[in-house]
Amino acid sequence: AESQWGEYDRAYFQSYSHVAIHEEMIKDHVRTDTYRAAIMRHQNFIAGKVVMDVGCGTGILSIFCAQAGARRVYAIEASEIAVQANEVVKENGLSDRVIVLHGRVEDVEIEEKVDVIISEWMGYMLLYESMLGSVIFARDKWLKPGGLILPSHATLYMAPITNTERYQDSIDFWRDVYGINMSALLPLAKQCSFEEPMIETVSGENVLTWPFVIKYVDCYTVTARELESVTARYRFASMMRAPLHGFGFWFDVEFNGPVLYPSNHHSSSLSGTSSSDLYSHGASTQRKRQSRSSDTIVLSTAPEDPPTHWQQTILYFYDPIEVKQDQIIEGSITLSQSKENPRFLNIHLEYSSGGRSFVKESVMR
Amino acid sequence: AESQWGEYDRAYFQSYSHVAIHEEMIKDHVRTDTYRAAIMRHQNFIAGKVVMDVGCGTGILSIFCAQAGARRVYAIEASEIAVQANEVVKENGLSDRVIVLHGRVEDVEIEEKVDVIISEWMGYMLLYESMLGSVIFARDKWLKPGGLILPSHATLYMAPITNTERYQDSIDFWRDVYGINMSALLPLAKQCSFEEPMIETVSGENVLTWPFVIKYVDCYTVTARELESVTARYRFASMMRAPLHGFGFWFDVEFNGPVLYPSNHHSSSLSGTSSSDLYSHGASTQRKRQSRSSDTIVLSTAPEDPPTHWQQTILYFYDPIEVKQDQIIEGSITLSQSKENPRFLNIHLEYSSGGRSFVKESVMR
């Protein structure tokens, strides 16, 4: 299995050796500004301390940490961009404090434990790329007790989506093409457009209900085992009459210290998959969200917030479902690491409404 | 070699079985409207005649021809989209006149010669995809003497390009990232951004001189041999002082009948590659362009014309060259089918200006 991971990882890390992906991430100012603000907010904790940056890319977060006064930053990067990260560090006169290590965090050896782990590990639908596993590995092996993890908490949401414009544009389009009835293309259009999860931007107006929390991750306590497969049962009541086109998924992450959120606060109740557990989880997380302190730093990729390069992930149905106000939409969702490639995400979605039930299987590659 | 082509073709035709590529082409209204206008313009020639549509895709051009009164249309398509094309034809009650043949034009057998060949074969930089070869094959095997080919003529242009905004956005960007000097990424950024031809939209303001004609193709007479490798020597005098960032490439196609342009009008002088031949060719084509009748139907992908899905193709230099007004930029360009995969295009560019010379090799995959 290790050697197979190695093979997938070559392709995965290869994709991060191209400069465009780093340009896109850095230019996502919601992302970069929020990370910088979070580092500066925790400056008292970081100053004079040892930091590990898991997957440092071009090294920008490591340098922010150095600017915040870190005594030493281990900037770990498995892709070839580590070469450039090292040069950036040198050119900025930080070689004595920022140590770029070219390798997987699972393989590197350093001579001390760290006070802080920082990482920008979030993929589409939060879990795509499975990079959180490397952060967990780093935490268990290298983080001192009471150390800080940034971000500290992550929440994956889902909500029913209506998007008539999108549907008309790519599906109904074929009903009349220059006056020609091309409806024969409808099945193929639905298959091609909606087989895989779509990464696209929707707005708050496309969302039919309050979102449901699929998974709340406490980075201080989450285990790799817990992430192999995540199942949640959901139940929505549509807030309006509308065609239901699919489900939208997005996440946010919070940057809290270890003191504010004791490490066993949110951990154990989430691994169960019985419906009662998960409903109560949904409710308790709702309370948690409300109790989020107004000065908690949050990086949000929600439709109602400024867009990011993550956009939202949409699972479209082949055919929309007309729902009335208060109509119940319920079912379950399972996200699991693909056995084909652990970086891929298998999505098993069951949904029913108005007496009809459906199952949709998809893979995010 | 045949079997190797077969292998590449599977991947090539596979790419046309996805519906999105057809949606994009049809929604390129410059493209679709111009083809429809050209068909209607030649309605007198098409009505009651036999048409062959080489690479019919969803069948839209074949149906336009049926609407123009074609007695029979052979709609030939090697990709799986042929299945849908056939259904579209049926649903529109045209099965007696439009015959969809699922296969490569090189392989299909029909029982009669055709009066008209129509095809939308143009790739990026005109020649990418090498689909014109299939049109030539169809012409030589199936077109009656005096038959009509739409489009009838194609011209590939190049011109020096200035694009400071683009350069600043992806290259100079790294000089100051959130106050950090990330110039260490400049070489990689140049390599990643500019190694391969870029498909992007530039405007007339980005073009430093009148364009040069690399290749003028008369579809009535062009040979496959002639397209294996196209070389031209160019010489520009910059019309302004500006940083020269690279060369832009675009094309247009004309829809002329075989009578207006006798089949040997533009054929022989283009296959030579000596510089005198090509300079005179450039000049004669300039005259030809000026003499284009105002009612010639032209599908243009030039920067000064409305954008199409082909956009323009830009070959950027790693470093811009500061040119003065009237400064000479000269060199040669060779476009050749890749030996790796005949659908790919090898681009060999030599350029010199202000006493410095450069060579740039790239591949359009």
XYZ file of C-alpha atoms in Angstrom:
730
model
C 0.000 0.000 0.000
C 2.856 2.339 0.867
C 4.407 1.941 -2.562
C 1.039 2.534 -4.226
C 0.569 5.722 -2.274
C 4.012 6.634 -3.487
C 2.929 6.276 -7.065
C -0.246 8.360 -6.665
C 1.707 10.909 -4.688
C 4.155 11.422 -7.527
C 1.279 12.529 -9.750
C -0.247 14.528 -6.910
C 2.920 16.364 -5.954
C 3.773 16.824 -9.622
C 0.606 18.891 -9.991
C 1.963 21.282 -7.361
C 5.248 21.793 -9.187
C 3.511 23.984 -11.772
C 3.615 27.631 -10.837
C 0.033 28.427 -11.873
C -1.530 26.559 -8.962
C 0.523 28.615 -6.494
C -0.298 31.826 -8.299
C -3.994 30.952 -8.066
C -3.795 30.147 -4.351
C -1.823 33.251 -3.435
C -4.114 35.444 -5.530
C -7.086 34.048 -3.624
C -6.941 36.984 -1.243
C -9.712 35.646 0.982
C -7.468 32.642 1.605
C -4.117 34.406 1.918
C -5.389 37.418 3.883
C -7.228 35.183 6.342
C -4.173 33.011 6.948
C -2.028 36.086 7.462
C -4.585 37.603 9.835
C -4.743 34.310 11.765
C -0.956 34.209 12.081
C -0.854 37.801 13.285
C -3.719 37.166 15.719
C -1.697 34.355 17.296
C 1.551 36.320 17.180
C 1.940 36.063 20.965
C 1.842 32.298 20.678
C 4.155 32.145 17.636
C 6.855 34.644 18.615
C 10.000 32.871 19.759
C 8.480 29.468 19.017
C 9.014 26.621 16.552
C 6.535 26.239 13.675
C 5.962 23.467 11.148
C 4.298 24.408 7.838
C 2.867 21.203 6.310
C 2.896 21.563 2.514
C 4.478 25.009 2.386
C 4.287 25.456 -1.395
C 6.120 28.667 -2.272
C 6.738 29.255 1.452
C 4.515 32.279 1.906
C 2.839 31.095 5.144
C 6.226 30.119 6.577
C 7.502 33.612 5.895
C 4.392 35.142 7.491
C 5.212 33.046 10.581
C 8.819 34.268 10.524
C 7.476 37.818 10.272
C 5.311 37.052 13.306
C 8.520 36.289 15.200
C 8.837 32.511 14.985
C 12.246 31.403 16.174
C 12.305 28.598 13.606
C 9.946 27.431 10.859
C 10.201 23.995 9.285
C 8.690 24.479 5.826
C 7.908 21.045 4.457
C 7.035 20.494 0.823
C 7.061 17.277 -1.201
C 6.676 18.835 -4.646
C 9.483 20.362 -6.662
C 8.323 23.859 -5.751
C 10.367 23.312 -2.559
C 13.419 24.339 -4.586
C 11.927 27.754 -5.259
C 10.589 28.060 -1.710
C 14.138 27.609 -0.462
C 15.419 30.338 -2.784
C 12.652 32.696 -1.689
C 13.669 32.148 1.921
C 17.304 32.845 1.062
C 16.546 35.981 -0.937
C 14.557 37.333 1.978
C 17.403 36.724 4.402
C 15.467 34.173 6.453
C 17.645 31.093 5.940
C 18.636 31.022 9.596
C 15.009 30.811 10.713
C 13.079 29.105 7.908
C 14.295 25.604 7.028
C 12.799 24.275 3.813
C 12.670 20.484 3.778
C 11.992 18.876 0.415
C 10.028 15.727 1.175
C 6.785 14.310 2.526
C 6.039 15.248 6.135
C 5.739 11.508 6.787
C 9.404 11.108 5.848
C 11.207 14.176 7.162
C 13.252 14.144 10.352
C 13.810 17.223 12.487
C 15.616 17.557 15.778
C 12.939 19.094 17.941
C 9.208 19.106 18.589
C 7.201 22.085 17.352
C 4.888 24.525 19.120
C 2.751 25.340 16.103
C 1.527 23.473 13.054
C 0.191 25.548 10.199
C -1.135 24.095 6.986
C -3.381 24.978 4.110
C -4.640 21.464 3.506
C -8.241 21.992 2.453
C -9.363 20.539 -0.855
C -12.601 20.789 -2.761
C -15.428 19.539 -0.531
C -12.896 19.972 2.274
C -11.664 16.372 2.121
C -10.579 16.051 -1.537
C -6.796 15.527 -1.793
C -6.741 13.795 1.647
C -4.058 16.167 2.823
C -5.485 16.511 6.323
C -4.027 13.062 7.005
C -0.545 14.570 6.713
C -1.434 17.279 9.216
C -2.700 14.613 11.632
C 0.531 12.678 11.133
C 2.579 15.811 11.806
C 0.488 16.639 14.898
C 0.885 13.170 16.405
C 4.604 12.981 15.685
C 5.880 16.527 16.058
C 3.466 18.800 17.975
C 4.214 19.507 21.631
C 1.318 19.022 24.080
C -0.680 22.239 24.239
C 0.630 23.287 20.824
C -1.302 25.404 18.351
C -2.790 24.104 15.082
C -3.852 26.577 12.392
C -6.533 26.145 11.244
C -7.901 24.454 14.335
C -11.390 23.464 13.224
C -13.111 22.749 9.937
C -16.769 22.289 9.081
C -18.194 20.723 5.915
C -21.713 21.810 4.972
C -24.321 20.769 2.464
C -27.584 22.341 1.345
C -30.167 21.804 -1.400
C -29.556 24.007 -4.412
C -31.762 25.471 -7.117
C -29.985 26.696 -10.237
C -32.393 27.076 -13.131
C -30.031 29.278 -15.091
C -27.294 26.649 -15.031
C -29.726 23.906 -15.967
C -31.209 25.863 -18.844
C -27.804 26.849 -20.084
C -26.352 23.350 -20.392
C -29.420 21.063 -20.561
C -32.488 22.873 -21.859
C -30.156 24.495 -24.400
C -30.410 21.350 -26.533
C -34.195 21.573 -26.870
C -33.891 24.320 -29.473
C -30.559 24.925 -31.190
C -30.878 27.400 -34.039
C -34.496 26.232 -34.383
C -33.450 22.564 -34.505
C -34.802 20.126 -31.919
C -31.666 18.540 -30.498
C -33.365 16.890 -27.520
C -31.650 13.682 -28.547
C -28.609 15.114 -26.781
C -30.375 15.582 -23.447
C -29.394 12.226 -21.896
C -25.759 12.674 -22.905
C -25.773 16.308 -21.775
C -27.123 15.289 -18.366
C -24.603 12.499 -18.093
C -21.623 14.617 -19.130
C -22.636 17.684 -17.127
C -23.780 16.009 -13.959
C -21.904 12.744 -13.607
C -19.033 14.283 -11.697
C -19.119 16.914 -8.990
C -18.970 20.402 -10.491
C -16.703 23.083 -9.065
C -18.617 26.304 -9.605
C -19.780 29.421 -7.863
C -23.359 29.700 -6.668
C -24.831 32.538 -4.644
C -26.922 32.645 -1.496
C -30.030 32.883 -3.678
C -29.365 29.395 -5.037
C -29.548 27.842 -1.572
C -32.977 26.485 -0.562
C -32.471 25.962 3.188
C -30.045 26.522 6.014
C -27.024 24.278 5.506
C -26.528 20.981 7.276
C -23.215 20.070 8.912
C -21.887 16.850 7.374
C -18.702 16.846 9.402
C -17.114 18.961 12.058
C -13.376 18.412 12.374
C -11.400 19.349 15.457
C -7.831 19.332 14.155
C -6.528 18.832 17.689
C -8.228 15.455 18.042
C -9.375 14.143 14.648
C -7.954 10.768 13.589
C -7.046 9.553 10.114
C -9.336 6.559 10.637
C -12.271 8.906 11.167
C -11.703 10.489 7.775
C -11.555 7.309 5.719
C -15.314 7.350 5.488
C -17.699 10.057 6.649
C -21.432 9.371 6.668
C -24.228 11.717 7.626
C -28.016 11.539 7.422
C -29.618 14.854 6.564
C -33.140 16.191 6.544
C -34.119 19.531 5.035
C -37.426 21.359 4.763
C -37.390 23.536 1.666
C -37.927 27.176 2.519
C -39.626 27.865 -0.818
C -41.279 26.357 -3.871
C -38.532 25.745 -6.422
C -36.951 23.166 -8.694
C -34.335 21.311 -6.643
C -31.328 20.794 -8.952
C -28.888 19.164 -6.586
C -26.836 19.691 -3.457
C -24.154 22.230 -2.793
C -21.145 21.593 -0.560
C -18.760 24.029 1.043
C -16.654 24.423 4.152
C -15.165 26.884 6.535
C -12.179 26.671 8.834
C -11.564 28.459 12.112
C -8.272 29.569 13.606
C -8.625 28.964 17.329
C -5.956 28.352 19.945
C -5.759 25.113 21.910
C -6.740 26.850 25.132
C -10.064 28.246 23.982
C -11.107 24.840 22.672
C -9.932 22.009 24.924
C -8.828 19.104 22.852
C -11.723 16.769 23.700
C -14.492 19.293 23.227
C -15.880 18.179 19.890
C -14.219 14.928 19.160
C -15.994 11.734 20.067
C -19.633 12.272 19.190
C -18.896 12.654 15.479
C -17.570 9.251 14.580
C -20.881 7.457 15.058
C -23.052 7.051 12.001
C -26.420 6.216 13.524
C -29.028 8.733 12.504
C -29.821 9.904 16.010
C -26.155 10.648 16.707
C -25.889 12.637 13.542
C -29.069 14.572 13.920
C -28.053 15.622 17.371
C -24.639 16.443 15.988
C -26.260 18.679 13.393
C -28.175 20.457 16.128
C -25.243 20.795 18.494
C -23.043 22.140 15.729
C -25.714 24.652 14.926
C -25.441 25.815 18.526
C -21.680 25.806 18.265
C -21.801 28.033 15.202
C -24.013 30.502 16.973
C -21.615 30.534 19.851
C -18.629 31.244 17.633
C -17.038 34.299 19.133
C -17.340 37.343 16.909
C -13.574 37.684 16.888
C -12.945 34.098 15.778
C -11.071 34.234 12.495
C -12.960 32.175 9.901
C -12.036 31.351 6.322
C -15.380 30.636 4.688
C -16.133 29.267 1.226
C -19.923 29.596 1.622
C -22.120 30.897 -1.217
C -23.066 33.967 0.816
C -19.438 34.910 1.431
C -16.877 36.429 -0.973
C -15.828 33.830 -3.571
C -12.609 31.849 -3.236
C -10.713 29.573 -5.612
C -12.502 26.643 -3.931
C -15.824 28.008 -5.155
C -18.555 25.532 -4.161
C -18.924 21.903 -5.127
C -22.274 20.954 -6.637
C -23.697 17.488 -7.160
C -26.414 17.949 -9.747
C -29.281 15.513 -10.232
C -29.997 14.309 -13.756
C -33.511 15.717 -13.431
C -34.683 18.469 -11.097
C -37.295 17.731 -8.429
C -40.086 20.265 -8.016
C -40.380 20.909 -4.282
C -43.085 22.860 -2.459
C -42.485 25.084 0.523
C -41.794 22.982 3.653
C -41.397 19.815 1.555
C -38.971 17.413 3.189
C -35.769 16.410 1.403
C -33.885 13.709 3.222
C -31.293 11.047 2.767
C -27.685 10.335 3.487
C -24.246 11.153 2.179
C -21.047 9.159 2.479
C -17.660 10.571 1.530
C -14.865 8.042 1.450
C -11.344 7.779 0.172
C -11.331 6.036 -3.175
C -9.693 2.635 -3.155
C -8.551 3.446 -6.689
C -6.509 6.399 -5.421
C -6.688 7.634 -1.815
C -6.439 11.227 -3.062
C -9.787 10.760 -4.855
C -13.102 11.055 -3.077
C -15.999 8.636 -3.536
C -19.364 10.264 -2.980
C -22.412 8.133 -2.257
C -25.552 10.250 -2.099
C -29.046 9.017 -1.284
C -31.931 11.417 -1.458
C -35.678 11.250 -1.452
C -38.444 13.775 -1.601
C -42.135 13.681 -2.465
C -42.205 9.912 -2.326
C -39.375 9.306 -4.812
C -35.949 8.011 -3.910
C -32.644 8.205 -5.749
C -29.044 7.117 -5.366
C -26.131 8.917 -6.993
C -22.569 7.615 -7.004
C -19.767 9.888 -8.105
C -16.038 10.219 -7.830
C -14.053 13.402 -7.475
C -10.823 12.705 -9.336
C 1.845 3.990 -39.157
C -1.823 3.405 -39.890
C -2.291 1.484 -36.663
C -0.482 4.198 -34.720
C -2.763 6.828 -36.175
C -5.580 4.583 -35.071
C -4.384 4.726 -31.499
C -3.987 8.502 -31.438
C -7.317 8.847 -33.164
C -9.094 6.921 -30.455
C -8.002 9.518 -27.908
C -8.733 12.319 -30.365
C -12.224 11.148 -31.271
C -12.899 10.303 -27.631
C -12.457 13.965 -26.799
C -15.318 14.772 -29.166
C -17.698 12.312 -27.500
C -18.124 14.673 -24.544
C -21.057 16.978 -25.003
C -19.347 20.106 -23.637
C -17.091 20.530 -26.661
C -20.121 20.561 -28.968
C -21.968 22.960 -26.707
C -18.965 25.281 -26.831
C -18.699 25.113 -30.621
C -22.397 25.654 -31.239
C -22.527 28.514 -28.740
C -19.666 30.175 -30.620
C -22.163 32.212 -32.602
C -19.519 33.807 -34.805
C -18.666 30.285 -35.955
C -22.159 28.832 -36.249
C -23.796 31.946 -37.721
C -21.054 32.295 -40.329
C -21.341 28.674 -41.400
C -25.109 29.005 -41.649
C -24.806 32.226 -43.630
C -22.296 30.552 -45.956
C -24.629 27.612 -46.531
C -27.540 29.923 -47.259
C -25.376 32.054 -49.560
C -24.605 28.960 -51.628
C -28.163 27.665 -51.455
C -28.447 27.699 -55.257
C -25.463 25.405 -55.446
C -26.607 23.123 -52.622
C -30.327 22.730 -53.432
C -31.010 19.364 -55.011
C -27.360 18.309 -54.614
C -25.371 15.801 -52.579
C -23.321 17.090 -49.625
C -20.671 15.465 -47.452
C -20.128 16.900 -43.934
C -16.673 15.819 -42.753
C -16.739 15.517 -38.951
C -20.390 16.430 -38.481
C -20.380 16.362 -34.664
C -23.963 16.837 -33.497
C -25.029 17.198 -37.153
C -25.970 20.861 -37.052
C -24.211 21.839 -40.309
C -25.681 18.809 -42.086
C -29.149 19.911 -41.022
C -28.443 23.463 -42.207
C -27.551 21.939 -45.598
C -30.775 19.905 -45.604
C -32.636 23.120 -44.795
C -30.874 24.715 -47.773
C -32.433 22.026 -49.943
C -29.699 19.392 -50.234
C -31.092 16.223 -51.796
C -28.806 14.101 -49.618
C -26.226 14.826 -46.901
C -23.632 12.279 -45.801
C -22.863 13.288 -42.230
C -19.623 11.599 -41.254
C -18.430 11.435 -37.682
C -15.836 9.148 -36.110
C -16.574 9.976 -32.487
C -19.418 8.471 -30.467
C -21.421 11.679 -30.835
C -22.502 10.172 -34.186
C -25.108 8.190 -32.243
C -26.753 11.392 -31.023
C -26.368 13.068 -34.422
C -28.337 10.216 -35.943
C -31.115 10.638 -33.382
C -31.245 14.387 -33.964
C -31.681 13.733 -37.684
C -34.490 11.259 -36.989
C -36.303 13.523 -34.548
C -36.240 16.286 -37.125
C -37.741 14.016 -39.779
C -34.667 14.202 -42.019
C -33.644 10.530 -42.056
C -34.443 10.221 -45.749
C -32.043 13.030 -46.638
C -29.329 13.076 -43.954
C -27.346 9.833 -43.638
C -25.173 9.741 -40.520
C -22.170 7.476 -40.980
C -20.290 6.558 -37.823
C -16.665 6.200 -38.867
C -13.609 8.008 -40.181
C -14.064 9.636 -43.562
C -11.038 7.625 -44.681
C -13.009 4.433 -44.060
C -16.589 5.126 -45.080
C -18.047 3.942 -48.380
C -20.899 5.708 -50.109
C -22.514 4.946 -53.446
C -22.141 8.260 -55.196
C -19.832 11.228 -55.598
C -20.756 14.463 -53.850
C -21.303 18.006 -55.121
C -20.388 19.773 -51.898
C -17.988 19.143 -49.046
C -18.566 21.093 -45.865
C -16.403 20.785 -42.791
C -15.487 22.683 -39.689
C -11.932 21.395 -39.469
C -9.995 24.363 -38.135
C -7.968 23.899 -34.968
C -6.001 26.322 -32.871
C -3.376 28.000 -35.048
C -5.484 26.675 -37.924
C -3.492 23.466 -38.313
C -3.684 21.948 -34.835
C -5.669 18.670 -34.873
C -4.581 17.989 -38.500
C -8.187 17.552 -39.517
C -7.748 19.327 -42.853
C -6.076 16.139 -44.067
C -9.414 14.363 -43.800
C -11.090 17.059 -45.877
C -8.387 16.693 -48.540
C -8.909 12.942 -48.501
C -12.672 13.383 -48.918
C -12.160 15.922 -51.712
C -9.832 13.654 -53.680
C -12.008 10.580 -53.239
C -15.581 11.854 -53.231
C -15.910 15.387 -54.661
C -17.159 15.735 -58.247
C -15.084 17.985 -60.534
C -16.325 21.543 -60.138
C -17.762 20.750 -56.719
C -18.001 23.206 -53.861
C -15.859 23.138 -50.709
C -16.912 25.137 -47.641
C -14.828 26.782 -46.399
C -12.844 27.188 -49.590
C -9.799 29.109 -48.406
C -7.956 29.563 -45.144
C -5.235 31.992 -44.107
C -2.934 31.701 -41.110
C -1.494 34.974 -39.800
C 1.112 36.010 -37.309
C 2.043 39.360 -35.779
C 4.252 40.659 -32.974
C 2.332 41.164 -29.738
C 2.769 43.437 -26.746
C 0.880 42.448 -23.614
C 2.284 44.166 -20.557
C -0.785 43.464 -18.465
C -0.489 39.713 -19.037
C 3.228 39.775 -18.318
C 2.816 41.774 -15.140
C -0.022 39.586 -13.986
C 1.787 36.263 -14.233
C 5.497 37.165 -14.175
C 6.123 40.505 -12.477
C 3.564 39.407 -9.894
C 6.269 37.356 -8.182
C 8.526 40.363 -7.590
C 6.385 41.514 -4.675
C 3.919 39.097 -3.087
C 2.388 40.528 0.071
C 5.586 42.529 0.484
C 7.781 39.442 0.068
C 10.340 39.285 -2.741
C 9.493 36.063 -4.540
C 11.653 36.732 -7.603
C 13.099 33.263 -7.117
C 9.962 32.046 -8.848
C 10.522 34.135 -11.990
C 12.381 31.488 -14.003
C 9.795 28.822 -13.186
C 6.935 31.246 -13.825
C 8.370 32.086 -17.241
C 8.910 28.443 -18.029
C 5.442 27.332 -16.907
C 3.613 30.272 -18.423
C 5.435 30.510 -21.687
C 6.762 27.090 -22.585
C 3.621 26.072 -24.455
C 1.492 28.128 -26.801
C -1.196 29.974 -24.855
C -4.790 30.086 -26.066
C -6.035 33.491 -24.993
C -7.817 36.562 -26.241
C -5.836 39.643 -27.173
C -7.213 42.809 -28.712
C -6.174 44.889 -31.675
C -4.274 47.160 -29.294
C -1.898 44.308 -28.436
C -0.796 43.933 -32.067
C 2.357 45.852 -33.026
C 2.214 45.629 -36.841
C 0.069 44.464 -39.717
C -0.054 40.675 -39.699
C 2.065 38.478 -41.903
C 0.571 35.575 -43.854
C 2.295 32.341 -42.829
C 0.166 30.134 -45.032
C -2.626 30.585 -47.501
C -4.598 27.398 -48.109
C -6.767 26.846 -51.169
C -8.927 23.926 -50.093
C -9.581 23.085 -53.743
C -5.932 22.324 -54.425
C -3.975 21.957 -51.177
C -2.211 18.623 -50.650
C -1.643 16.706 -47.418
C 2.092 16.676 -48.192
C 2.097 20.471 -48.239
C 0.730 20.576 -44.678
C 3.224 18.202 -43.100
C 5.592 21.108 -42.621
C 4.933 24.777 -43.265
C 7.822 27.229 -43.137
C 7.742 30.974 -43.597
C 10.269 33.744 -43.187
C 8.799 36.945 -41.795
C 9.980 40.491 -41.366
C 8.129 43.131 -39.392
C 8.821 46.778 -38.676
C 7.295 47.714 -35.343
C 4.775 50.512 -35.701
C 5.507 51.806 -32.195
C 7.886 51.774 -29.258
C 6.795 48.932 -26.979
C 7.923 45.826 -25.172
C 7.577 42.904 -27.588
C 6.222 39.970 -25.565
C 5.778 37.372 -28.263
C 3.901 36.512 -31.426
C 0.198 36.099 -31.908
C -1.336 33.679 -34.401
C -4.841 33.563 -35.823
C -6.658 32.584 -38.968
C -9.649 33.283 -41.108
C -11.507 31.145 -43.597
C -13.486 32.211 -46.663
C -16.513 30.571 -48.179
C -16.053 30.957 -51.943
C -17.444 28.869 -54.765
C -15.185 26.939 -57.154
C -16.109 29.222 -60.059
C -15.005 32.493 -58.505
C -11.639 31.002 -57.574
C -10.393 28.585 -60.246
C -8.772 25.624 -58.636
C -5.170 26.442 -59.597
C -5.313 30.128 -58.653
C -3.285 30.087 -55.468
C -1.743 26.714 -55.336
C 1.782 26.258 -56.536
C 3.704 29.266 -55.267
C 3.129 28.324 -51.606
C 5.002 25.086 -51.326
C 8.439 26.631 -51.798
C 10.259 27.704 -48.680
C 12.954 29.992 -50.050
C 12.696 33.413 -48.553
C 12.086 35.216 -51.846
C 9.160 32.955 -52.651
C 7.631 33.551 -49.283
C 8.116 37.264 -49.185
C 6.457 37.576 -52.551
C 3.765 35.257 -51.294
C 3.197 37.505 -48.328
C 2.876 40.472 -50.638
C 0.603 38.746 -53.122
C -1.653 37.558 -50.342
C -1.847 41.094 -49.057
C -3.115 42.084 -52.514
C -5.502 39.151 -52.485
C -6.891 40.227 -49.162
C -7.476 43.736 -50.393
C -9.254 42.325 -53.396
C -11.542 40.159 -51.293
C -15.000 41.022 -52.452
C -17.018 42.836 -49.823
C -19.640 40.141 -50.016
C -17.211 37.276 -49.432
C -18.273 35.483 -46.294
C -15.333 35.316 -43.891
C -15.061 33.617 -40.509
C -12.287 35.545 -38.774
C -10.538 34.829 -35.492
C -8.425 38.007 -35.602
C -7.876 40.136 -32.477
C -9.758 43.047 -34.025
C -12.830 40.914 -34.745
C -15.462 39.572 -32.314
C -13.980 36.791 -30.160
C -14.499 33.119 -30.956
C -13.802 29.952 -29.019
C -10.513 29.710 -30.940
C -9.389 32.991 -29.340
C -5.814 33.668 -30.464
C -2.713 31.568 -29.981
C 0.230 33.369 -28.388
C 3.840 32.245 -28.224
C 5.361 34.298 -25.444
C 9.081 34.937 -25.101
C 10.686 34.289 -21.715
C 11.787 37.909 -21.661
C 10.255 40.831 -23.525
C 12.327 42.733 -26.107
C 12.109 46.508 -26.011
C 11.569 47.615 -29.611
C 11.666 51.155 -31.001
C 9.377 52.451 -33.689
C 10.380 51.017 -37.106
C 12.692 48.476 -35.466
C 12.939 45.308 -37.540
C 11.799 41.992 -36.102
C 12.587 39.062 -38.357
C 13.017 35.365 -38.421
C 11.241 32.219 -39.460
C 8.509 29.923 -38.276
C 8.000 26.255 -39.033
C 4.826 24.401 -38.128
C 5.004 20.661 -38.543
C 3.054 17.621 -37.551
C 4.588 16.078 -34.462
C 6.184 12.692 -35.022
C 5.053 11.856 -31.488
C 1.402 12.272 -32.506
C 0.331 13.652 -35.884
C -2.525 15.544 -34.207
C 0.061 17.608 -32.295
C 1.837 20.586 -33.790
C 5.562 21.261 -33.469
C 6.413 24.937 -33.587
C 9.945 26.057 -34.389
C 10.298 29.817 -34.064
C 13.405 31.844 -34.817
C 13.394 35.550 -34.146
C 15.889 38.343 -33.936
C 15.705 42.029 -33.288
C 18.140 44.700 -32.190
C 21.095 42.411 -32.843
C 19.941 39.548 -30.633
C 18.689 36.195 -31.918
C 16.564 33.539 -30.273
C 15.105 30.132 -31.020
C 11.979 28.796 -29.357
C 10.715 25.242 -29.745
C 7.266 24.352 -28.538
C 4.637 21.708 -28.998
C 0.896 22.202 -29.080
C -0.495 19.040 -27.525
